[in-house]
PDB file of C-alpha atoms in Angstrom:
ATOM      1  CA  MET A   1     103.117  86.652 118.389  1.00 38.00           C
ATOM      2  CA  LEU A   2      99.613  85.411 118.530  1.00 39.00           C
ATOM      3  CA  PRO A   3      96.983  87.901 117.268  1.00 40.00           C
ATOM      4  CA  PRO A   4      95.464  90.203 120.348  1.00 46.00           C
ATOM      5  CA  MET A   5      91.308  88.711 119.541  1.00 46.00           C
ATOM      6  CA  GLY A   6      89.176  89.339 122.135  1.00 62.00           C
ATOM      7  CA  HIS A   7      91.182  93.088 123.299  1.00 86.00           C
ATOM      8  CA  ARG A   8      88.994  96.117 122.984  1.00 90.00           C
ATOM      9  CA  VAL A   9      89.603  99.444 122.727  1.00 94.00           C
ATOM     10  CA  LEU A  10      88.155 102.748 122.202  1.00 95.00           C
ATOM     11  CA  VAL A  11      89.075 105.371 120.260  1.00 96.00           C
ATOM     12  CA  VAL A  12      87.712 108.697 121.330  1.00 96.00           C
ATOM     13  CA  GLU A  13      88.638 111.270 118.355  1.00 94.00           C
ATOM     14  CA  ASP A  14      86.257 113.900 117.184  1.00 93.00           C
ATOM     15  CA  GLU A  15      88.080 114.275 113.871  1.00 91.00           C
ATOM     16  CA  GLU A  16      86.944 111.605 111.253  1.00 91.00           C
ATOM     17  CA  ASP A  17      90.160 111.794 109.047  1.00 89.00           C
ATOM     18  CA  ILE A  18      92.160 110.760 112.222  1.00 88.00           C
ATOM     19  CA  ALA A  19      89.860 108.137 113.449  1.00 91.00           C
ATOM     20  CA  PHE A  20      89.301 106.417 110.701  1.00 91.00           C
ATOM     21  CA  PRO A  21      92.568 105.513 109.824  1.00 88.00           C
ATOM     22  CA  LEU A  22      93.141 104.804 113.695  1.00 89.00           C
ATOM     23  CA  VAL A  23      90.174 102.394 114.100  1.00 91.00           C
ATOM     24  CA  ARG A  24      91.112 100.972 110.552  1.00 88.00           C
ATOM     25  CA  THR A  25      95.012 100.036 111.531  1.00 86.00           C
ATOM     26  CA  LEU A  26      93.478  98.432 115.130  1.00 88.00           C
ATOM     27  CA  GLU A  27      90.485  96.502 113.554  1.00 86.00           C
ATOM     28  CA  ARG A  28      92.877  94.763 111.112  1.00 82.00           C
ATOM     29  CA  GLU A  29      95.160  94.009 113.907  1.00 80.00           C
ATOM     30  CA  GLY A  30      92.662  91.834 115.402  1.00 81.00           C
ATOM     31  CA  TYR A  31      90.864  93.980 118.085  1.00 87.00           C
ATOM     32  CA  ASP A  32      87.669  94.665 118.950  1.00 89.00           C
ATOM     33  CA  VAL A  33      87.623  98.435 118.172  1.00 92.00           C
ATOM     34  CA  GLY A  34      84.719 101.195 119.324  1.00 93.00           C
ATOM     35  CA  TRP A  35      84.824 105.010 118.190  1.00 94.00           C
ATOM     36  CA  VAL A  36      82.747 107.621 119.704  1.00 95.00           C
ATOM     37  CA  ASP A  37      83.540 111.552 119.284  1.00 95.00           C
ATOM     38  CA  SER A  38      82.905 113.464 122.235  1.00 95.00           C
ATOM     39  CA  GLY A  39      83.632 112.927 126.152  1.00 94.00           C
ATOM     40  CA  GLN A  40      80.248 112.058 127.194  1.00 95.00           C
ATOM     41  CA  LYS A  41      80.323 109.527 124.998  1.00 94.00           C
ATOM     42  CA  ALA A  42      83.173 108.056 126.310  1.00 95.00           C
ATOM     43  CA  LEU A  43      82.140 108.136 129.625  1.00 94.00           C
ATOM     44  CA  ASP A  44      78.578 106.672 128.433  1.00 92.00           C
ATOM     45  CA  GLU A  45      80.457 103.798 126.945  1.00 91.00           C
ATOM     46  CA  LEU A  46      82.992 103.114 129.488  1.00 90.00           C
ATOM     47  CA  SER A  47      79.830 102.926 132.111  1.00 86.00           C
ATOM     48  CA  GLY A  48      78.062 100.388 129.552  1.00 77.00           C
ATOM     49  CA  ARG A  49      80.584  98.468 128.052  1.00 74.00           C
ATOM     50  CA  SER A  50      84.711  98.673 129.551  1.00 78.00           C
ATOM     51  CA  ALA A  51      88.146  98.248 127.503  1.00 89.00           C
ATOM     52  CA  ASP A  52      91.238  97.539 127.814  1.00 91.00           C
ATOM     53  CA  VAL A  53      93.033 100.862 126.309  1.00 94.00           C
ATOM     54  CA  VAL A  54      91.580 103.320 125.365  1.00 96.00           C
ATOM     55  CA  ILE A  55      93.010 106.140 123.247  1.00 96.00           C
ATOM     56  CA  LEU A  56      92.139 109.452 123.717  1.00 94.00           C
ATOM     57  CA  ASP A  57      92.363 113.070 122.099  1.00 92.00           C
ATOM     58  CA  LEU A  58      92.139 115.983 124.394  1.00 88.00           C
ATOM     59  CA  GLY A  59      90.654 118.711 121.813  1.00 88.00           C
ATOM     60  CA  LEU A  60      87.493 117.199 122.066  1.00 92.00           C
ATOM     61  CA  PRO A  61      84.061 119.312 121.280  1.00 93.00           C
ATOM     62  CA  ASP A  62      81.807 119.017 124.636  1.00 93.00           C
ATOM     63  CA  MET A  63      84.887 119.004 127.352  1.00 92.00           C
ATOM     64  CA  ASP A  64      88.624 118.429 128.009  1.00 90.00           C
ATOM     65  CA  GLY A  65      89.848 115.208 127.761  1.00 90.00           C
ATOM     66  CA  LEU A  66      91.723 115.387 131.091  1.00 90.00           C
ATOM     67  CA  GLU A  67      88.542 115.775 132.239  1.00 92.00           C
ATOM     68  CA  VAL A  68      87.529 112.629 130.328  1.00 93.00           C
ATOM     69  CA  CYS A  69      90.967 110.780 132.072  1.00 92.00           C
ATOM     70  CA  LYS A  70      89.575 112.065 135.635  1.00 91.00           C
ATOM     71  CA  GLU A  71      86.313 111.390 135.679  1.00 93.00           C
ATOM     72  CA  ALA A  72      86.368 107.683 134.025  1.00 92.00           C
ATOM     73  CA  ARG A  73      89.354 106.628 136.313  1.00 90.00           C
ATOM     74  CA  ALA A  74      86.994 108.511 139.645  1.00 90.00           C
ATOM     75  CA  ALA A  75      84.298 106.220 138.013  1.00 89.00           C
ATOM     76  CA  GLY A  76      86.304 102.910 138.612  1.00 88.00           C
ATOM     77  CA  PHE A  77      87.747 102.475 135.114  1.00 89.00           C
ATOM     78  CA  GLU A  78      91.195 100.401 135.300  1.00 87.00           C
ATOM     79  CA  GLY A  79      91.892  99.719 131.855  1.00 89.00           C
ATOM     80  CA  ALA A  80      94.908 101.699 130.001  1.00 92.00           C
ATOM     81  CA  ILE A  81      94.206 105.372 128.771  1.00 93.00           C
ATOM     82  CA  MET A  82      96.950 106.613 126.144  1.00 93.00           C
ATOM     83  CA  ILE A  83      95.967 110.453 125.772  1.00 90.00           C
ATOM     84  CA  VAL A  84      97.401 111.409 122.203  1.00 88.00           C
ATOM     85  CA  THR A  85      96.960 115.063 121.419  1.00 81.00           C
ATOM     86  CA  ALA A  86      99.122 118.169 119.520  1.00 78.00           C
ATOM     87  CA  ARG A  87      99.519 119.713 123.145  1.00 68.00           C
ATOM     88  CA  ALA A  88     103.168 118.339 123.308  1.00 60.00           C
ATOM     89  CA  GLY A  89     104.810 120.520 126.017  1.00 62.00           C
ATOM     90  CA  GLU A  90     105.999 118.436 129.287  1.00 58.00           C
ATOM     91  CA  LEU A  91     103.410 120.249 131.731  1.00 58.00           C
ATOM     92  CA  ASP A  92     100.457 119.073 129.727  1.00 63.00           C
ATOM     93  CA  ARG A  93     102.055 115.193 129.537  1.00 65.00           C
ATOM     94  CA  VAL A  94     102.447 115.529 133.494  1.00 73.00           C
ATOM     95  CA  VAL A  95      98.906 116.973 133.892  1.00 74.00           C
ATOM     96  CA  GLY A  96      98.016 114.200 131.859  1.00 72.00           C
ATOM     97  CA  LEU A  97      99.837 111.480 133.825  1.00 78.00           C
ATOM     98  CA  ASP A  98      98.351 112.858 136.968  1.00 80.00           C
ATOM     99  CA  TYR A  99      95.126 112.476 135.471  1.00 83.00           C
ATOM    100  CA  GLY A 100      95.308 109.130 135.731  1.00 87.00           C
ATOM    101  CA  ALA A 101      96.771 108.434 131.665  1.00 88.00           C
ATOM    102  CA  ASP A 102      99.101 105.350 131.196  1.00 88.00           C
ATOM    103  CA  ASP A 103     100.626 107.182 127.926  1.00 88.00           C
ATOM    104  CA  TYR A 104     100.681 109.811 126.131  1.00 86.00           C
ATOM    105  CA  LEU A 105     101.580 110.129 122.410  1.00 85.00           C
ATOM    106  CA  ALA A 106     102.549 113.746 120.594  1.00 83.00           C
ATOM    107  CA  LYS A 107     100.635 114.255 117.150  1.00 80.00           C
ATOM    108  CA  PRO A 108     101.317 113.840 114.749  1.00 78.00           C
ATOM    109  CA  PHE A 109     102.684 110.018 115.103  1.00 81.00           C
ATOM    110  CA  GLY A 110     103.326 107.259 113.248  1.00 80.00           C
ATOM    111  CA  LEU A 111     100.420 104.773 113.376  1.00 82.00           C
ATOM    112  CA  ALA A 112     103.420 101.537 113.958  1.00 81.00           C
ATOM    113  CA  GLU A 113     104.361 103.467 116.875  1.00 82.00           C
ATOM    114  CA  LEU A 114     100.357 103.840 118.487  1.00 86.00           C
ATOM    115  CA  GLN A 115      99.988 100.124 117.302  1.00 85.00           C
ATOM    116  CA  ALA A 116     103.475  99.567 119.455  1.00 84.00           C
ATOM    117  CA  ARG A 117     102.280 101.637 122.424  1.00 86.00           C
ATOM    118  CA  VAL A 118      98.921  99.760 122.554  1.00 89.00           C
ATOM    119  CA  ARG A 119     100.964  96.595 122.731  1.00 84.00           C
ATOM    120  CA  ALA A 120     102.829  97.665 125.656  1.00 83.00           C
ATOM    121  CA  LEU A 121      99.663  98.710 127.488  1.00 86.00           C
ATOM    122  CA  LEU A 122      98.372  95.676 127.455  1.00 83.00           C
ATOM    123  CA  ARG A 123     101.442  93.978 128.687  1.00 77.00           C
ATOM    124  CA  ARG A 124     101.673  96.690 131.244  1.00 74.00           C
ATOM    125  CA  THR A 125      98.207  96.274 132.180  1.00 66.00           C
ATOM    126  CA  GLY A 126      98.018  92.477 132.038  1.00 62.00           C
ATOM    127  CA  ALA A 127      95.720  92.585 129.767  1.00 57.00           C
ATOM    128  CA  GLY A 128      98.369  91.105 126.868  1.00 52.00           C
ATOM    129  CA  SER A 129      98.661  87.403 126.606  1.00 45.00           C
ATOM    130  CA  ALA A 130     101.908  85.385 127.181  1.00 38.00           C
ATOM    131  CA  HIS A 131     102.233  85.158 124.057  1.00 40.00           C
ATOM    132  CA  ASP A 132     102.978  89.409 123.192  1.00 43.00           C
ATOM    133  CA  GLU A 133     106.834  88.087 123.843  1.00 44.00           C
ATOM    134  CA  PRO A 134     108.558  87.248 121.116  1.00 42.00           C
ATOM    135  CA  ASP A 135     109.842  83.886 121.090  1.00 43.00           C
ATOM    136  CA  ASP A 136     113.844  82.557 120.897  1.00 47.00           C
ATOM    137  CA  GLY A 137     115.437  85.707 122.725  1.00 62.00           C
ATOM    138  CA  LEU A 138     114.298  88.558 119.894  1.00 80.00           C
ATOM    139  CA  ARG A 139     113.193  90.935 122.471  1.00 81.00           C
ATOM    140  CA  ILE A 140     111.591  94.430 121.244  1.00 82.00           C
ATOM    141  CA  ASP A 141     111.702  97.140 123.907  1.00 82.00           C
ATOM    142  CA  VAL A 142     108.339  99.168 122.421  1.00 77.00           C
ATOM    143  CA  ASP A 143     108.946 102.601 125.112  1.00 74.00           C
ATOM    144  CA  ALA A 144     112.528 102.663 124.470  1.00 79.00           C
ATOM    145  CA  ARG A 145     112.652 102.160 120.450  1.00 85.00           C
ATOM    146  CA  ARG A 146     115.001  99.031 121.391  1.00 85.00           C
ATOM    147  CA  VAL A 147     115.460  95.371 120.168  1.00 87.00           C
ATOM    148  CA  TYR A 148     117.745  93.065 121.623  1.00 86.00           C
ATOM    149  CA  ALA A 149     118.927  89.135 120.692  1.00 83.00           C
ATOM    150  CA  GLY A 150     119.157  87.435 123.605  1.00 75.00           C
ATOM    151  CA  ASP A 151     121.129  90.310 125.684  1.00 74.00           C
ATOM    152  CA  VAL A 152     123.067  91.534 122.760  1.00 81.00           C
ATOM    153  CA  GLU A 153     120.939  95.181 121.287  1.00 86.00           C
ATOM    154  CA  VAL A 154     120.446  94.955 117.530  1.00 88.00           C
ATOM    155  CA  PRO A 155     121.142  98.683 116.510  1.00 90.00           C
ATOM    156  CA  LEU A 156     118.405  99.279 113.990  1.00 90.00           C
ATOM    157  CA  THR A 157     117.199 102.137 112.398  1.00 91.00           C
ATOM    158  CA  GLY A 158     113.449 104.123 113.111  1.00 89.00           C
ATOM    159  CA  LYS A 159     111.962 102.693 110.121  1.00 90.00           C
ATOM    160  CA  GLU A 160     113.721  99.428 110.584  1.00 92.00           C
ATOM    161  CA  PHE A 161     112.209  99.096 113.952  1.00 91.00           C
ATOM    162  CA  ASP A 162     108.464 100.055 113.336  1.00 90.00           C
ATOM    163  CA  VAL A 163     109.190  97.314 110.164  1.00 91.00           C
ATOM    164  CA  LEU A 164     110.157  94.966 113.236  1.00 91.00           C
ATOM    165  CA  SER A 165     107.374  95.697 115.105  1.00 89.00           C
ATOM    166  CA  ILE A 166     104.623  94.953 112.535  1.00 89.00           C
ATOM    167  CA  LEU A 167     106.059  92.049 111.024  1.00 89.00           C
ATOM    168  CA  ALA A 168     106.238  91.082 115.178  1.00 86.00           C
ATOM    169  CA  ALA A 169     102.524  91.909 115.905  1.00 82.00           C
ATOM    170  CA  ASN A 170     101.893  89.152 112.940  1.00 83.00           C
ATOM    171  CA  LYS A 171     103.987  86.876 113.363  1.00 81.00           C
ATOM    172  CA  ASP A 172     104.224  83.536 110.953  1.00 83.00           C
ATOM    173  CA  LYS A 173     101.499  85.758 108.914  1.00 88.00           C
ATOM    174  CA  VAL A 174     102.046  87.370 105.616  1.00 91.00           C
ATOM    175  CA  VAL A 175     101.521  91.771 106.130  1.00 90.00           C
ATOM    176  CA  SER A 176     101.243  93.374 103.207  1.00 91.00           C
ATOM    177  CA  ARG A 177     103.523  95.365 100.892  1.00 89.00           C
ATOM    178  CA  GLY A 178     100.996  98.354 100.984  1.00 87.00           C
ATOM    179  CA  ARG A 179     100.143  97.755 104.876  1.00 87.00           C
ATOM    180  CA  LEU A 180     104.173  97.974 105.302  1.00 89.00           C
ATOM    181  CA  MET A 181     104.294 101.327 103.020  1.00 86.00           C
ATOM    182  CA  ALA A 182     101.545 102.485 104.613  1.00 85.00           C
ATOM    183  CA  ASP A 183     101.779 102.121 108.024  1.00 84.00           C
ATOM    184  CA  VAL A 184     105.541 103.355 108.669  1.00 86.00           C
ATOM    185  CA  TRP A 185     106.236 105.460 106.083  1.00 80.00           C
ATOM    186  CA  ASP A 186     102.725 107.101 104.874  1.00 66.00           C
ATOM    187  CA  GLU A 187      99.709 106.564 103.166  1.00 58.00           C
ATOM    188  CA  ASN A 188     100.703 109.369 100.667  1.00 56.00           C
ATOM    189  CA  TRP A 189     104.145 108.371  99.949  1.00 55.00           C
ATOM    190  CA  TYR A 190     104.721 108.705  96.379  1.00 55.00           C
ATOM    191  CA  GLY A 191     108.338 107.208  96.742  1.00 57.00           C
ATOM    192  CA  SER A 192     109.484 103.962  94.946  1.00 61.00           C
ATOM    193  CA  THR A 193     108.590 100.693  97.274  1.00 65.00           C
ATOM    194  CA  LYS A 194     112.135 100.035  96.752  1.00 80.00           C
ATOM    195  CA  THR A 195     112.631 101.959  99.675  1.00 86.00           C
ATOM    196  CA  LEU A 196     110.453  98.926 101.505  1.00 89.00           C
ATOM    197  CA  ASP A 197     113.025  95.994  99.831  1.00 90.00           C
ATOM    198  CA  VAL A 198     116.177  97.978 100.944  1.00 91.00           C
ATOM    199  CA  THR A 199     114.989  98.633 104.546  1.00 92.00           C
ATOM    200  CA  ILE A 200     113.915  94.487 104.233  1.00 93.00           C
ATOM    201  CA  GLY A 201     117.249  93.696 103.217  1.00 92.00           C
ATOM    202  CA  ARG A 202     118.963  95.969 105.973  1.00 92.00           C
ATOM    203  CA  LEU A 203     116.973  93.928 108.775  1.00 93.00           C
ATOM    204  CA  ARG A 204     117.790  90.741 107.752  1.00 91.00           C
ATOM    205  CA  GLN A 205     121.705  91.175 108.095  1.00 90.00           C
ATOM    206  CA  LYS A 206     121.202  92.760 111.202  1.00 89.00           C
ATOM    207  CA  LEU A 207     119.122  90.323 112.511  1.00 89.00           C
ATOM    208  CA  GLU A 208     121.046  87.321 111.072  1.00 87.00           C
ATOM    209  CA  SER A 209     124.373  88.994 111.923  1.00 85.00           C
ATOM    210  CA  VAL A 210     123.689  88.912 116.333  1.00 83.00           C
ATOM    211  CA  GLY A 211     122.370  85.242 115.508  1.00 83.00           C
ATOM    212  CA  VAL A 212     118.120  85.684 115.761  1.00 84.00           C
ATOM    213  CA  THR A 213     116.420  82.257 114.859  1.00 82.00           C
ATOM    214  CA  GLU A 214     113.524  83.932 112.944  1.00 85.00           C
ATOM    215  CA  ARG A 215     113.534  85.025 109.438  1.00 88.00           C
ATOM    216  CA  VAL A 216     111.782  87.417 107.520  1.00 92.00           C
ATOM    217  CA  VAL A 217     110.584  86.052 104.816  1.00 92.00           C
ATOM    218  CA  ALA A 218     109.200  87.649 101.166  1.00 92.00           C
ATOM    219  CA  VAL A 219     105.701  86.406  99.687  1.00 91.00           C
ATOM    220  CA  ARG A 220     106.766  87.036  95.920  1.00 88.00           C
ATOM    221  CA  GLY A 221     103.711  89.396  94.961  1.00 86.00           C
ATOM    222  CA  VAL A 222     102.029  89.849  98.477  1.00 90.00           C
ATOM    223  CA  GLY A 223     104.137  91.224 101.108  1.00 92.00           C
ATOM    224  CA  PHE A 224     106.383  90.192 103.995  1.00 94.00           C
ATOM    225  CA  ARG A 225     106.105  87.604 107.268  1.00 91.00           C
ATOM    226  CA  LEU A 226     108.539  87.218 110.033  1.00 91.00           C
ATOM    227  CA  GLU A 227     109.000  83.344 110.364  1.00 86.00           C
ATOM    228  CA  ALA A 228     109.590  81.100 113.473  1.00 76.00           C
ATOM    229  CA  PRO A 229     111.979  78.751 112.655  1.00 68.00           C
ATOM    230  CA  ALA A 230     111.520  75.122 111.964  1.00 61.00           C
ATOM    231  CA  PRO A 231     111.006  72.992 114.881  1.00 55.00           C
ATOM    232  CA  ASP A 232     113.519  70.135 115.090  1.00 50.00           C
ATOM    233  CA  ALA A 233     113.060  67.123 113.502  1.00 37.00           C
TER     234      ALA A 233
END
């Protein structure tokens, strides 16, 4: 899977301790990331420079994020809008979607899930490249959090799914142990990193058992890589 070079993501979030990890994580994925801390700045930014995906917090200091969503759509913004908020009620989700949002992610959330949802939005809106779908029969359904090898579903735990999603997004590239621990578990995780090794071991077994040709390869002292099969000689 090729990195999403050229795709622009605008983060609209007034709390720095939430915005900075988002921006850092998305930049590591290869996105061109912008950040603003108010609704009016977001509208100004979108009027001058568009974005493929907007990650929009509802609790902004100057105006409600729903109004930002509504005004952006009225002004002709055609990119994807993902609302990120502590308002997790069904009514809030419905109103957000009615105002023009494409997705709704409740706080607190894992960075791996946010990354997966951004990739799904890019595919859904046509901004993702043809390489966003994994090769060789391995298919990841981000919205349903399911993985398939051909027509066979691979039963994964939540952590196994998150690890595979990150590795698949960086196919044939090494993802560090530290990044996997921070994105899948928590930056403040104090448990043993052996937890990651156990998760990787189970993931390998499950993928191999259904004949997936990609392999999760350990790079000693660095991390792991989802490796495509070598071409036939």
